[in-house]
Amino acid sequence: MKIFVSLIVGLVLGVIVGFGSLQLPAVQQMIGKSLGAQMLIENESPLGFDETLAKLEENAKYMGWKVPKKWKINFQNNLKKVTGVDIGKNQVLKMCEPEAAAKILVHDQYKLLTTMMPCTISVYEKSNGKTYISIMNMEMLGMIYGGVIAEIAAELAPQMMDMIKLDQ
């Protein structure tokens, strides 16, 4: 039974991680949208690009999350330097809730999750001129892994949703 559950979890993770952008019509009919689309949450910001970045960082720090300067990545500038292509305003903030990370990483079976750490929040401007925020769906992550991850995801998911609520 344990092997069967492990195989199912591995299959689901493989589909989500390896083929996140792949559209699976049968699955879409069952759940309404692709698995990849369920792993991410996108919200339109009521603020401009720079104001959104500043407010996100302020919210994160207020909640006790760490947002080191070295964890801020300007995708627009970086890609333009390398490819010559301007993708538009696009920045990534990496942040960490240290207590939660420690609770996860003391377990050998969860050390592989460092691939998704620290948490990433993306802020970008689309061609319509509006600013958007995207985050990982922590609740979905908790459902996939269960156990300690589900407990921590249940704690962090509301924090992350509050973090991306930006009042003008």
PDB file of C-alpha atoms in Angstrom:
ATOM      1  CA  MET A   1       0.000   0.000   0.000  1.00  0.00           C
ATOM      2  CA  LYS A   2       2.821   2.400   0.906  1.00  0.00           C
ATOM      3  CA  ILE A   3       4.494   1.761  -2.450  1.00  0.00           C
ATOM      4  CA  PHE A   4       1.224   2.383  -4.285  1.00  0.00           C
ATOM      5  CA  VAL A   5       0.695   5.716  -2.497  1.00  0.00           C
ATOM      6  CA  SER A   6       4.316   6.694  -3.194  1.00  0.00           C
ATOM      7  CA  LEU A   7       3.857   5.871  -6.865  1.00  0.00           C
ATOM      8  CA  ILE A   8       0.688   7.949  -7.084  1.00  0.00           C
ATOM      9  CA  VAL A   9       2.317  10.917  -5.314  1.00  0.00           C
ATOM     10  CA  GLY A  10       5.363  10.582  -7.585  1.00  0.00           C
ATOM     11  CA  LEU A  11       3.153  10.478 -10.659  1.00  0.00           C
ATOM     12  CA  VAL A  12       1.217  13.563  -9.585  1.00  0.00           C
ATOM     13  CA  LEU A  13       4.428  15.458  -8.808  1.00  0.00           C
ATOM     14  CA  GLY A  14       5.937  14.369 -12.109  1.00  0.00           C
ATOM     15  CA  VAL A  15       2.932  15.665 -13.991  1.00  0.00           C
ATOM     16  CA  ILE A  16       2.861  18.937 -12.069  1.00  0.00           C
ATOM     17  CA  VAL A  17       6.589  19.649 -12.072  1.00  0.00           C
ATOM     18  CA  GLY A  18       7.645  18.012 -15.327  1.00  0.00           C
ATOM     19  CA  PHE A  19       4.628  18.797 -17.431  1.00  0.00           C
ATOM     20  CA  GLY A  20       3.107  21.769 -15.650  1.00  0.00           C
ATOM     21  CA  SER A  21       2.404  23.589 -18.867  1.00  0.00           C
ATOM     22  CA  LEU A  22       1.008  20.509 -20.594  1.00  0.00           C
ATOM     23  CA  GLN A  23      -2.739  20.696 -21.037  1.00  0.00           C
ATOM     24  CA  LEU A  24      -4.404  17.391 -20.132  1.00  0.00           C
ATOM     25  CA  PRO A  25      -7.971  17.538 -21.558  1.00  0.00           C
ATOM     26  CA  ALA A  26      -9.353  14.639 -19.504  1.00  0.00           C
ATOM     27  CA  VAL A  27      -7.966  16.106 -16.275  1.00  0.00           C
ATOM     28  CA  GLN A  28      -9.128  19.597 -17.245  1.00  0.00           C
ATOM     29  CA  GLN A  29     -12.654  18.297 -17.727  1.00  0.00           C
ATOM     30  CA  MET A  30     -12.546  16.684 -14.290  1.00  0.00           C
ATOM     31  CA  ILE A  31     -11.093  19.623 -12.373  1.00  0.00           C
ATOM     32  CA  GLY A  32     -11.793  22.631 -14.558  1.00  0.00           C
ATOM     33  CA  LYS A  33      -8.223  23.764 -15.217  1.00  0.00           C
ATOM     34  CA  SER A  34      -4.760  22.369 -15.774  1.00  0.00           C
ATOM     35  CA  LEU A  35      -2.690  21.032 -12.886  1.00  0.00           C
ATOM     36  CA  GLY A  36      -0.023  23.608 -13.687  1.00  0.00           C
ATOM     37  CA  ALA A  37      -2.579  26.394 -13.411  1.00  0.00           C
ATOM     38  CA  GLN A  38      -3.623  25.101  -9.988  1.00  0.00           C
ATOM     39  CA  MET A  39      -0.052  25.193  -8.657  1.00  0.00           C
ATOM     40  CA  LEU A  40       0.106  28.965  -9.104  1.00  0.00           C
ATOM     41  CA  ILE A  41      -2.081  31.842  -7.998  1.00  0.00           C
ATOM     42  CA  GLU A  42      -2.184  35.086  -9.988  1.00  0.00           C
ATOM     43  CA  ASN A  43      -3.782  38.306  -8.715  1.00  0.00           C
ATOM     44  CA  GLU A  44      -4.042  41.683 -10.357  1.00  0.00           C
ATOM     45  CA  SER A  45      -2.443  44.378  -8.208  1.00  0.00           C
ATOM     46  CA  PRO A  46      -4.371  47.585  -7.506  1.00  0.00           C
ATOM     47  CA  LEU A  47      -0.992  49.371  -7.415  1.00  0.00           C
ATOM     48  CA  GLY A  48       1.639  50.169  -9.990  1.00  0.00           C
ATOM     49  CA  PHE A  49       4.690  47.959 -10.508  1.00  0.00           C
ATOM     50  CA  ASP A  50       7.151  49.683  -8.146  1.00  0.00           C
ATOM     51  CA  GLU A  51       4.488  50.315  -5.501  1.00  0.00           C
ATOM     52  CA  THR A  52       3.494  46.635  -5.630  1.00  0.00           C
ATOM     53  CA  LEU A  53       7.081  45.526  -5.019  1.00  0.00           C
ATOM     54  CA  ALA A  54       7.482  47.924  -2.100  1.00  0.00           C
ATOM     55  CA  LYS A  55       4.156  46.949  -0.501  1.00  0.00           C
ATOM     56  CA  LEU A  56       4.864  43.214  -0.847  1.00  0.00           C
ATOM     57  CA  GLU A  57       8.214  43.592   0.872  1.00  0.00           C
ATOM     58  CA  GLU A  58       6.647  45.717   3.604  1.00  0.00           C
ATOM     59  CA  ASN A  59       3.875  43.141   4.153  1.00  0.00           C
ATOM     60  CA  ALA A  60       6.343  40.245   4.248  1.00  0.00           C
ATOM     61  CA  LYS A  61       8.591  41.937   6.792  1.00  0.00           C
ATOM     62  CA  TYR A  62       5.590  42.907   8.920  1.00  0.00           C
ATOM     63  CA  MET A  63       4.637  39.206   9.060  1.00  0.00           C
ATOM     64  CA  GLY A  64       8.159  38.206  10.137  1.00  0.00           C
ATOM     65  CA  TRP A  65       9.358  36.922   6.770  1.00  0.00           C
ATOM     66  CA  LYS A  66      12.920  37.647   5.659  1.00  0.00           C
ATOM     67  CA  VAL A  67      13.475  39.410   2.311  1.00  0.00           C
ATOM     68  CA  PRO A  68      17.227  39.893   1.835  1.00  0.00           C
ATOM     69  CA  LYS A  69      18.264  42.375  -0.843  1.00  0.00           C
ATOM     70  CA  LYS A  70      20.316  39.676  -2.596  1.00  0.00           C
ATOM     71  CA  TRP A  71      17.081  37.678  -3.122  1.00  0.00           C
ATOM     72  CA  LYS A  72      15.543  40.294  -5.419  1.00  0.00           C
ATOM     73  CA  ILE A  73      15.881  39.350  -9.083  1.00  0.00           C
ATOM     74  CA  ASN A  74      15.128  41.741 -11.922  1.00  0.00           C
ATOM     75  CA  PHE A  75      14.191  39.332 -14.734  1.00  0.00           C
ATOM     76  CA  GLN A  76      13.601  42.161 -17.187  1.00  0.00           C
ATOM     77  CA  ASN A  77      17.159  43.493 -16.878  1.00  0.00           C
ATOM     78  CA  ASN A  78      18.813  40.081 -16.616  1.00  0.00           C
ATOM     79  CA  LEU A  79      17.127  38.619 -19.692  1.00  0.00           C
ATOM     80  CA  LYS A  80      17.636  41.784 -21.705  1.00  0.00           C
ATOM     81  CA  LYS A  81      21.394  41.647 -20.991  1.00  0.00           C
ATOM     82  CA  VAL A  82      21.625  37.992 -22.047  1.00  0.00           C
ATOM     83  CA  THR A  83      19.129  37.789 -24.923  1.00  0.00           C
ATOM     84  CA  GLY A  84      18.549  41.378 -25.999  1.00  0.00           C
ATOM     85  CA  VAL A  85      14.807  40.768 -25.550  1.00  0.00           C
ATOM     86  CA  ASP A  86      12.781  43.091 -23.337  1.00  0.00           C
ATOM     87  CA  ILE A  87      10.102  41.009 -21.592  1.00  0.00           C
ATOM     88  CA  GLY A  88       8.627  44.037 -19.835  1.00  0.00           C
ATOM     89  CA  LYS A  89       8.618  44.787 -16.139  1.00  0.00           C
ATOM     90  CA  ASN A  90       9.221  41.541 -14.283  1.00  0.00           C
ATOM     91  CA  GLN A  91      10.809  41.071 -10.883  1.00  0.00           C
ATOM     92  CA  VAL A  92      11.029  38.176  -8.456  1.00  0.00           C
ATOM     93  CA  LEU A  93      11.145  38.487  -4.683  1.00  0.00           C
ATOM     94  CA  LYS A  94      12.426  35.509  -2.753  1.00  0.00           C
ATOM     95  CA  MET A  95      11.431  35.406   0.867  1.00  0.00           C
ATOM     96  CA  CYS A  96      11.624  33.013   3.754  1.00  0.00           C
ATOM     97  CA  GLU A  97       9.680  32.333   6.914  1.00  0.00           C
ATOM     98  CA  PRO A  98      12.704  30.875   8.760  1.00  0.00           C
ATOM     99  CA  GLU A  99      10.813  28.966  11.465  1.00  0.00           C
ATOM    100  CA  ALA A 100       8.679  27.153   8.885  1.00  0.00           C
ATOM    101  CA  ALA A 101      11.714  26.351   6.722  1.00  0.00           C
ATOM    102  CA  ALA A 102      13.514  24.860   9.720  1.00  0.00           C
ATOM    103  CA  LYS A 103      10.483  22.712  10.640  1.00  0.00           C
ATOM    104  CA  ILE A 104      10.491  21.292   7.113  1.00  0.00           C
ATOM    105  CA  LEU A 105      14.209  20.821   6.567  1.00  0.00           C
ATOM    106  CA  VAL A 106      14.925  18.862   9.729  1.00  0.00           C
ATOM    107  CA  HIS A 107      13.209  15.928   7.973  1.00  0.00           C
ATOM    108  CA  ASP A 108      15.357  14.084   5.431  1.00  0.00           C
ATOM    109  CA  GLN A 109      12.375  13.256   3.221  1.00  0.00           C
ATOM    110  CA  TYR A 110      11.615  16.977   2.769  1.00  0.00           C
ATOM    111  CA  LYS A 111      15.129  18.269   2.061  1.00  0.00           C
ATOM    112  CA  LEU A 112      14.352  18.053  -1.669  1.00  0.00           C
ATOM    113  CA  LEU A 113      11.891  20.911  -1.129  1.00  0.00           C
ATOM    114  CA  THR A 114      14.829  23.302  -0.906  1.00  0.00           C
ATOM    115  CA  THR A 115      14.371  23.393  -4.691  1.00  0.00           C
ATOM    116  CA  MET A 116      11.292  25.525  -4.016  1.00  0.00           C
ATOM    117  CA  MET A 117      12.838  27.559  -1.213  1.00  0.00           C
ATOM    118  CA  PRO A 118      12.822  30.318  -0.413  1.00  0.00           C
ATOM    119  CA  CYS A 119       9.249  31.155  -1.413  1.00  0.00           C
ATOM    120  CA  THR A 120       9.024  33.149  -4.607  1.00  0.00           C
ATOM    121  CA  ILE A 121       6.632  35.964  -5.418  1.00  0.00           C
ATOM    122  CA  SER A 122       6.660  37.296  -8.963  1.00  0.00           C
ATOM    123  CA  VAL A 123       5.551  40.777  -9.923  1.00  0.00           C
ATOM    124  CA  TYR A 124       5.117  41.572 -13.595  1.00  0.00           C
ATOM    125  CA  GLU A 125       3.367  43.901 -15.947  1.00  0.00           C
ATOM    126  CA  LYS A 126       1.343  42.446 -18.805  1.00  0.00           C
ATOM    127  CA  SER A 127       0.757  44.026 -22.192  1.00  0.00           C
ATOM    128  CA  ASN A 128      -2.501  45.547 -20.867  1.00  0.00           C
ATOM    129  CA  GLY A 129      -0.353  47.790 -18.630  1.00  0.00           C
ATOM    130  CA  LYS A 130      -1.648  46.199 -15.426  1.00  0.00           C
ATOM    131  CA  THR A 131       0.587  44.780 -12.699  1.00  0.00           C
ATOM    132  CA  TYR A 132       0.139  41.200 -11.511  1.00  0.00           C
ATOM    133  CA  ILE A 133       1.425  39.119  -8.611  1.00  0.00           C
ATOM    134  CA  SER A 134       1.908  35.361  -8.740  1.00  0.00           C
ATOM    135  CA  ILE A 135       2.716  32.937  -5.943  1.00  0.00           C
ATOM    136  CA  MET A 136       2.861  29.198  -5.463  1.00  0.00           C
ATOM    137  CA  ASN A 137      -0.372  27.650  -4.231  1.00  0.00           C
ATOM    138  CA  MET A 138       0.750  26.528  -0.775  1.00  0.00           C
ATOM    139  CA  GLU A 139      -2.505  24.688  -0.125  1.00  0.00           C
ATOM    140  CA  MET A 140      -1.951  22.549  -3.243  1.00  0.00           C
ATOM    141  CA  LEU A 141       1.610  21.847  -2.112  1.00  0.00           C
ATOM    142  CA  GLY A 142       0.275  20.729   1.269  1.00  0.00           C
ATOM    143  CA  MET A 143      -2.267  18.445  -0.389  1.00  0.00           C
ATOM    144  CA  ILE A 144       0.427  16.842  -2.530  1.00  0.00           C
ATOM    145  CA  TYR A 145       2.892  16.157   0.296  1.00  0.00           C
ATOM    146  CA  GLY A 146       0.632  15.827   3.334  1.00  0.00           C
ATOM    147  CA  GLY A 147       2.104  15.440   6.839  1.00  0.00           C
ATOM    148  CA  VAL A 148       4.369  18.198   8.113  1.00  0.00           C
ATOM    149  CA  ILE A 149       4.163  19.995   4.756  1.00  0.00           C
ATOM    150  CA  ALA A 150       0.360  20.119   4.940  1.00  0.00           C
ATOM    151  CA  GLU A 151       0.542  21.514   8.491  1.00  0.00           C
ATOM    152  CA  ILE A 152       3.021  24.228   7.543  1.00  0.00           C
ATOM    153  CA  ALA A 153       1.225  25.004   4.282  1.00  0.00           C
ATOM    154  CA  ALA A 154      -1.999  25.466   6.253  1.00  0.00           C
ATOM    155  CA  GLU A 155      -0.148  28.021   8.394  1.00  0.00           C
ATOM    156  CA  LEU A 156       1.678  29.810   5.562  1.00  0.00           C
ATOM    157  CA  ALA A 157      -1.009  29.847   2.849  1.00  0.00           C
ATOM    158  CA  PRO A 158      -3.183  32.430   4.644  1.00  0.00           C
ATOM    159  CA  GLN A 159      -0.086  34.535   5.373  1.00  0.00           C
ATOM    160  CA  MET A 160       0.916  34.526   1.729  1.00  0.00           C
ATOM    161  CA  MET A 161      -2.618  35.416   0.623  1.00  0.00           C
ATOM    162  CA  ASP A 162      -2.663  38.271   3.142  1.00  0.00           C
ATOM    163  CA  MET A 163       0.760  39.349   1.949  1.00  0.00           C
ATOM    164  CA  ILE A 164      -0.440  39.809  -1.621  1.00  0.00           C
ATOM    165  CA  LYS A 165      -3.542  41.766  -0.595  1.00  0.00           C
ATOM    166  CA  LEU A 166      -2.481  45.281  -1.399  1.00  0.00           C
ATOM    167  CA  ASP A 167      -4.677  48.103  -0.153  1.00  0.00           C
ATOM    168  CA  GLN A 168      -4.093  51.444  -1.772  1.00  0.00           C
TER     169      GLN A 168
END
